[in-house]
Coordinates of C-alpha atoms in Angstrom, one line a residue:
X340 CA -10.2 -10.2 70.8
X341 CA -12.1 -10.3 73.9
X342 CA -15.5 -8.7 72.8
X343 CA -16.7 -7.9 76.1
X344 CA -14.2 -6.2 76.6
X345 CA -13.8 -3.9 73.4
X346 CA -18.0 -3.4 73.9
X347 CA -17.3 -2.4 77.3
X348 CA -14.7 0.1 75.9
X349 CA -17.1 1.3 73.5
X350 CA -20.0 1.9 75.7
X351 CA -17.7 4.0 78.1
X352 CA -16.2 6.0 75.1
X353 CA -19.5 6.8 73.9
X354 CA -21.1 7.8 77.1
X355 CA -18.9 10.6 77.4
X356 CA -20.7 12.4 74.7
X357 CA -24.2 14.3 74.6
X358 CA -25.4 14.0 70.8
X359 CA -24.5 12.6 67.7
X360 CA -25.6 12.7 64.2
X361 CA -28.0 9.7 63.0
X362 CA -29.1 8.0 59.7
X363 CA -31.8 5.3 60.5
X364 CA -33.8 3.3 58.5
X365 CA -37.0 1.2 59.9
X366 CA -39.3 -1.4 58.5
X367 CA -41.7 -2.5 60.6
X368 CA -44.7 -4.9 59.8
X369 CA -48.4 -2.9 59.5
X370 CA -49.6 -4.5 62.5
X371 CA -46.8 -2.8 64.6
X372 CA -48.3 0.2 66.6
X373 CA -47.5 3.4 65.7
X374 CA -44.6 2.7 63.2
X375 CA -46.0 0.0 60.8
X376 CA -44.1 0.0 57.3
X377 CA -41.0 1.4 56.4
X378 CA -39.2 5.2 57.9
X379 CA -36.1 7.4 57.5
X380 CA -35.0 9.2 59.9
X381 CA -31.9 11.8 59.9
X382 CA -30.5 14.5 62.1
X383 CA -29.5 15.2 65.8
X384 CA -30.1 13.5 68.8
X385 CA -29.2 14.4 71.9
X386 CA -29.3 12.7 75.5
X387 CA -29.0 13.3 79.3
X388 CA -31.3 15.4 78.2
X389 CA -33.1 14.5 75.7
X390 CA -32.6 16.7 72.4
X391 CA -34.0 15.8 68.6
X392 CA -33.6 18.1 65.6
X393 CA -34.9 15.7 63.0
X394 CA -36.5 14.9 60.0
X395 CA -39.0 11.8 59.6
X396 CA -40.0 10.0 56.3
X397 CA -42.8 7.5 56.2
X398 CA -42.9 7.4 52.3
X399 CA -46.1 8.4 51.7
X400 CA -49.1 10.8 53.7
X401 CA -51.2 9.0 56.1
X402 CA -54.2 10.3 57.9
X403 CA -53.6 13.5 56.6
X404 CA -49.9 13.4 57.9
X405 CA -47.4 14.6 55.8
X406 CA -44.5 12.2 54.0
X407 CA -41.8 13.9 55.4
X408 CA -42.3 15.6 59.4
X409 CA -39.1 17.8 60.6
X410 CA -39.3 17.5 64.4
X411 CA -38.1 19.1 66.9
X412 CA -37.9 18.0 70.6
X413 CA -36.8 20.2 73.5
X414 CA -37.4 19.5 77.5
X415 CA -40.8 18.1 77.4
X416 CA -41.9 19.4 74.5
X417 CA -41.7 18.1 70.9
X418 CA -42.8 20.1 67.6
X419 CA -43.9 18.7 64.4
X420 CA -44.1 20.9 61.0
X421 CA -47.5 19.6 59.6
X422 CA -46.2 21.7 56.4
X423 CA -48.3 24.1 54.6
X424 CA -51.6 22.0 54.3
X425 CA -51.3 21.3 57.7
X426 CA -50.8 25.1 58.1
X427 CA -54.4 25.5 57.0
X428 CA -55.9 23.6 59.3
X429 CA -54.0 25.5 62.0
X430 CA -54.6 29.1 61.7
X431 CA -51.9 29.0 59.3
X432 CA -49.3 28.0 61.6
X433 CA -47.3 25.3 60.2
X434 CA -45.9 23.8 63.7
X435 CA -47.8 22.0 66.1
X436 CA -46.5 21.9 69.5
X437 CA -47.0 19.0 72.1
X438 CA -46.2 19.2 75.9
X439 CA -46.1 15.6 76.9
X440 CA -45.5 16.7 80.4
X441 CA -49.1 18.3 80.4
X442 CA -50.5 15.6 78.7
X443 CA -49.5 12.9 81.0
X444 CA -50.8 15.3 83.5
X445 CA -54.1 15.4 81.9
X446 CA -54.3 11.5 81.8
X447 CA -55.8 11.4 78.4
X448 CA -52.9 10.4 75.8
X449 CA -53.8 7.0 75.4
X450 CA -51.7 4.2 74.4
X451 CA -49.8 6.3 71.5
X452 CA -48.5 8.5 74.3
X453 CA -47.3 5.5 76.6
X454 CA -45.7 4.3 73.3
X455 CA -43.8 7.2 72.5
X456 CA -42.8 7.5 76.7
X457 CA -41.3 4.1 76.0
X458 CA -39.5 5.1 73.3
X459 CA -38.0 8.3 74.2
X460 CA -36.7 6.6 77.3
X461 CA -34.8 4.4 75.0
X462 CA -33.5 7.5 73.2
X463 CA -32.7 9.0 76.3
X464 CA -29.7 6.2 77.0
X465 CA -28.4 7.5 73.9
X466 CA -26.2 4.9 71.3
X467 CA -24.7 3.3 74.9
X468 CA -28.0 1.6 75.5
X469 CA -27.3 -0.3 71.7
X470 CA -23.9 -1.4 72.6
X471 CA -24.8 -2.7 76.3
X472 CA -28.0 -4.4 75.0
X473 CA -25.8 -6.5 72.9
X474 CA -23.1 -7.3 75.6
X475 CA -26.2 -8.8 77.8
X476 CA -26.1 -11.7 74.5
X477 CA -24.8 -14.9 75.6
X478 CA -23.4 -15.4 72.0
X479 CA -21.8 -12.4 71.1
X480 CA -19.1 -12.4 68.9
X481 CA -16.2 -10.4 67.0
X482 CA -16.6 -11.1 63.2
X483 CA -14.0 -9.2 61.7
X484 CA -12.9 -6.2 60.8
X485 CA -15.2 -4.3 57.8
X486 CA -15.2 -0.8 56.0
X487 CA -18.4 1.0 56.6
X488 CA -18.5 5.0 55.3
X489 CA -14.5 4.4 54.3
X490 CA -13.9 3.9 58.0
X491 CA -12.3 1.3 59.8
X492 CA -14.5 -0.9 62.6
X493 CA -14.6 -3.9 64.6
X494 CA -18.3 -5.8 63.4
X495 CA -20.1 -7.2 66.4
X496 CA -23.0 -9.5 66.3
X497 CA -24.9 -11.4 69.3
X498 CA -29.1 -12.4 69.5
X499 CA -30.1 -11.1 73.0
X500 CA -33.4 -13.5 74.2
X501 CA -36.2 -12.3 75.2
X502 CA -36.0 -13.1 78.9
X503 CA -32.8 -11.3 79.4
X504 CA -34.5 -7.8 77.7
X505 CA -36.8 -8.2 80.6
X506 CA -33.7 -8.5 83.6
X507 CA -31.9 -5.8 85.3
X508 CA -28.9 -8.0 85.2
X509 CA -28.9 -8.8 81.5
X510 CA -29.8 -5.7 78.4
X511 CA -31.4 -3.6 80.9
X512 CA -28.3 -3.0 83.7
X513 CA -27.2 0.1 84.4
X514 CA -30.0 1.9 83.6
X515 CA -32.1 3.8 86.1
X516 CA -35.2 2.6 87.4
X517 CA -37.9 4.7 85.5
X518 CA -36.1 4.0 82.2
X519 CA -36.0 -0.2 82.8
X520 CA -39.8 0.2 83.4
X521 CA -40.4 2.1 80.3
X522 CA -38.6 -0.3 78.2
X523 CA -39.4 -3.9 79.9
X524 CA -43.3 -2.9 79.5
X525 CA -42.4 -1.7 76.1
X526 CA -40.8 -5.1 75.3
X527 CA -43.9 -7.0 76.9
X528 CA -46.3 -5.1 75.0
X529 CA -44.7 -5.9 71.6
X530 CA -44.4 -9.4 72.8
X531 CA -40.6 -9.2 72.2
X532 CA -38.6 -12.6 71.4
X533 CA -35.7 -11.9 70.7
X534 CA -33.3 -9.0 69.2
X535 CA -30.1 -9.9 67.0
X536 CA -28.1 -7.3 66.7
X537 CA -24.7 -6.5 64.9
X538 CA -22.5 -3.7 65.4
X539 CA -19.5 -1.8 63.9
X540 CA -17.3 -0.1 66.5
X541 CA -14.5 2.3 65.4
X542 CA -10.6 2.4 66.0
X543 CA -11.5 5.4 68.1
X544 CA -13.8 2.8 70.2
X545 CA -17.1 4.8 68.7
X546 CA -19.9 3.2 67.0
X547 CA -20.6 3.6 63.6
X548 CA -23.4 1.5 63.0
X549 CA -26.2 -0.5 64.5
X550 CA -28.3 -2.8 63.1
X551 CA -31.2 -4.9 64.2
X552 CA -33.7 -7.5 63.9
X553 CA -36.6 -8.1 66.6
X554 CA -38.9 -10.5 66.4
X555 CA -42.0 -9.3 68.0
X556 CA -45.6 -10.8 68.4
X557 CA -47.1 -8.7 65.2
X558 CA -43.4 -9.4 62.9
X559 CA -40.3 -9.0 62.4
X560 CA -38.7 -4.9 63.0
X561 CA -35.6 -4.3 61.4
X562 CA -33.1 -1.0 61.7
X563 CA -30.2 -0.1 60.2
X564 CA -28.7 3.0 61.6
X565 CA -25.2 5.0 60.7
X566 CA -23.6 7.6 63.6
X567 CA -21.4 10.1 63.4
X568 CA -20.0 13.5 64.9
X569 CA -20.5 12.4 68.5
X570 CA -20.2 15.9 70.2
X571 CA -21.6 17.4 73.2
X572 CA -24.9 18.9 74.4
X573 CA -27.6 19.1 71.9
X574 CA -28.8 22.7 71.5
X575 CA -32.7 22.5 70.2
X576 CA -33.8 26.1 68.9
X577 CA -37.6 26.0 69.2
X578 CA -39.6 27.3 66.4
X579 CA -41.3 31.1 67.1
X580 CA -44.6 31.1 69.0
X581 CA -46.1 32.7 66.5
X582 CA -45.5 29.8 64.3
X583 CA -46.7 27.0 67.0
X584 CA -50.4 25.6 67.7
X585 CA -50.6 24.5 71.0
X586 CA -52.4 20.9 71.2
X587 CA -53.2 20.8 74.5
X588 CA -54.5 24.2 74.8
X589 CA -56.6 23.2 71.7
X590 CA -58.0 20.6 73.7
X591 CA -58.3 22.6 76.7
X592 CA -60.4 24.4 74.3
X593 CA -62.2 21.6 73.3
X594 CA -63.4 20.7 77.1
X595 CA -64.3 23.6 78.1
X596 CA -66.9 24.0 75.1
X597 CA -68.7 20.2 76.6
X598 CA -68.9 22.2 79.2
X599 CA -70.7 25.1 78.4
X600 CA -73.0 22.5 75.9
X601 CA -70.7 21.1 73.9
X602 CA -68.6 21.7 70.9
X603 CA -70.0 22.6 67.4
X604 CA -69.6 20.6 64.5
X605 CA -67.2 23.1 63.5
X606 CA -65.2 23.0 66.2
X607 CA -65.1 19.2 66.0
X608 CA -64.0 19.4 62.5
X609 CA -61.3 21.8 63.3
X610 CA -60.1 19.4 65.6
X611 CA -59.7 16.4 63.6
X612 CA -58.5 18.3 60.6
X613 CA -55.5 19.5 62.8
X614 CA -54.9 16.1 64.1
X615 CA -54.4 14.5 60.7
X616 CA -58.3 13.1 60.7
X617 CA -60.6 12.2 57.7

């Protein structure tokens, strides 16, 4: 078997879908940025555009986070239930709504914005971005047929170096221009080495799993992620406005109090209580 070729088969297949159905699991050392230690994620995901209705578990609360965070992402907009203690913080509105169109706008997001640009680009290629990555390995292989969820698929496995993440010929071809940015300064940023990666392709020529290993300049990330019910365009129902606190028009909020003299302490402490602070 000629595994360019059945990868190349894949890819097409799966490109011709919208969304599909996702079980991941990450684990990530605690010097990784933004996603140190170990999450589950499960749900929809949805591409060209981009479309989440998830649910994230971190295992335990941080910074006043919750464990487990349904989200929801729609357009430019993603919502996060901060549950019913973050509900208190919020005017009892349990959903806090981000527009990260209008805050790249406003220039203030910070790194943890540029991260999670980066990474919603990725998500944006949808599971076609996993299989191509892996045909840009100069060792990939077929290692056999293996059972995974009682079906039937073709296991995959190849180590893509670190140079060819960074090349428009090699893991990032085919993609447009703004997404190879996003990633290849993603992959710089994280010091990126290297990513093995082994894959399970179905008789139908989808992929069923996806699992990975990248060696980065804080650790080693691993994944492990299951798909199924490929379908077509993710519909994302927003939750009611009357449920949602706005972020950015809390921090609209927030500058033009400086203005007039500056916030109260009150204020301030409303602020960081909403954003998960001490």
């Amino acid at each position: 078997m000629d595994p360019q070729e059945a990868l190349k088969a894949a890819s097409d297949k799966v490109s011709t879908f919208k969304s599909v159905t996702v079980d991941m699991t990450t684990k990530a050392p605690a010097a990784t940025a933004g996603v140190g230690g170990a999450t589950a994620t499960k749900g929809k995901l949805g591409w060209d555009p981009l479309a989440m209705d998830m649910v994230v578990k971190t295992g335990q609360a941080e910074a006043g986070m919750p464990s487990e965070i349904p989200m929801k992402w729609d357009g430019d907009v993603m919502y996060m239930d901060m549950g019913t203690d973050g509900a208190a913080q919020m005017d009892g509105k349990r959903w806090m709504k981000i527009d990260l169109a209008a805050a790249a706008k406003a220039g203030g997001a910070g790194d943890a914005m540029e991260q999670f640009d980066q990474l919603m680009g990725s998500f944006n290629q949808g599971p076609a971005m996993q299989i191509d990555m892996l045909r840009a390995a100069k060792d990939v292989k077929y290692v056999g047929t293996e059972k995974v969820g009682g079906v039937e698929a073709k296991h995959f496995r190849g180590t893509v170096a670190g140079d060819a993440l960074l090349n428009t010929e090699g893991a990032l071809k085919g993609m447009d221009a703004e997404t190879q940015k996003q990633l290849r300064d993603s992959f710089k940023k994280s010091g990126l080495k290297s990513q093995d990666t082994d894959l399970w392709i179905g008789a139908d020529d989808l992929l069923v799993r996806a699992d990975g290993k990248a060696v980065t300049k804080d650790g080693t990330v691993t994944t492990k992620t299951l798909y199924s019910d490929f379908t077509g365009t993710l519909k994302v129902t927003a939750p009611p406005a009357g449920q949602t606190m706005d972020l950015m028009k809390m921090l609209q909020g927030i500058g033009d109090l400086t203005k007039d003299g500056g916030p109260s302490d009150a204020d301030m402490k409303e602020l960081e209580d909403a954003l998960g602070g001490e």
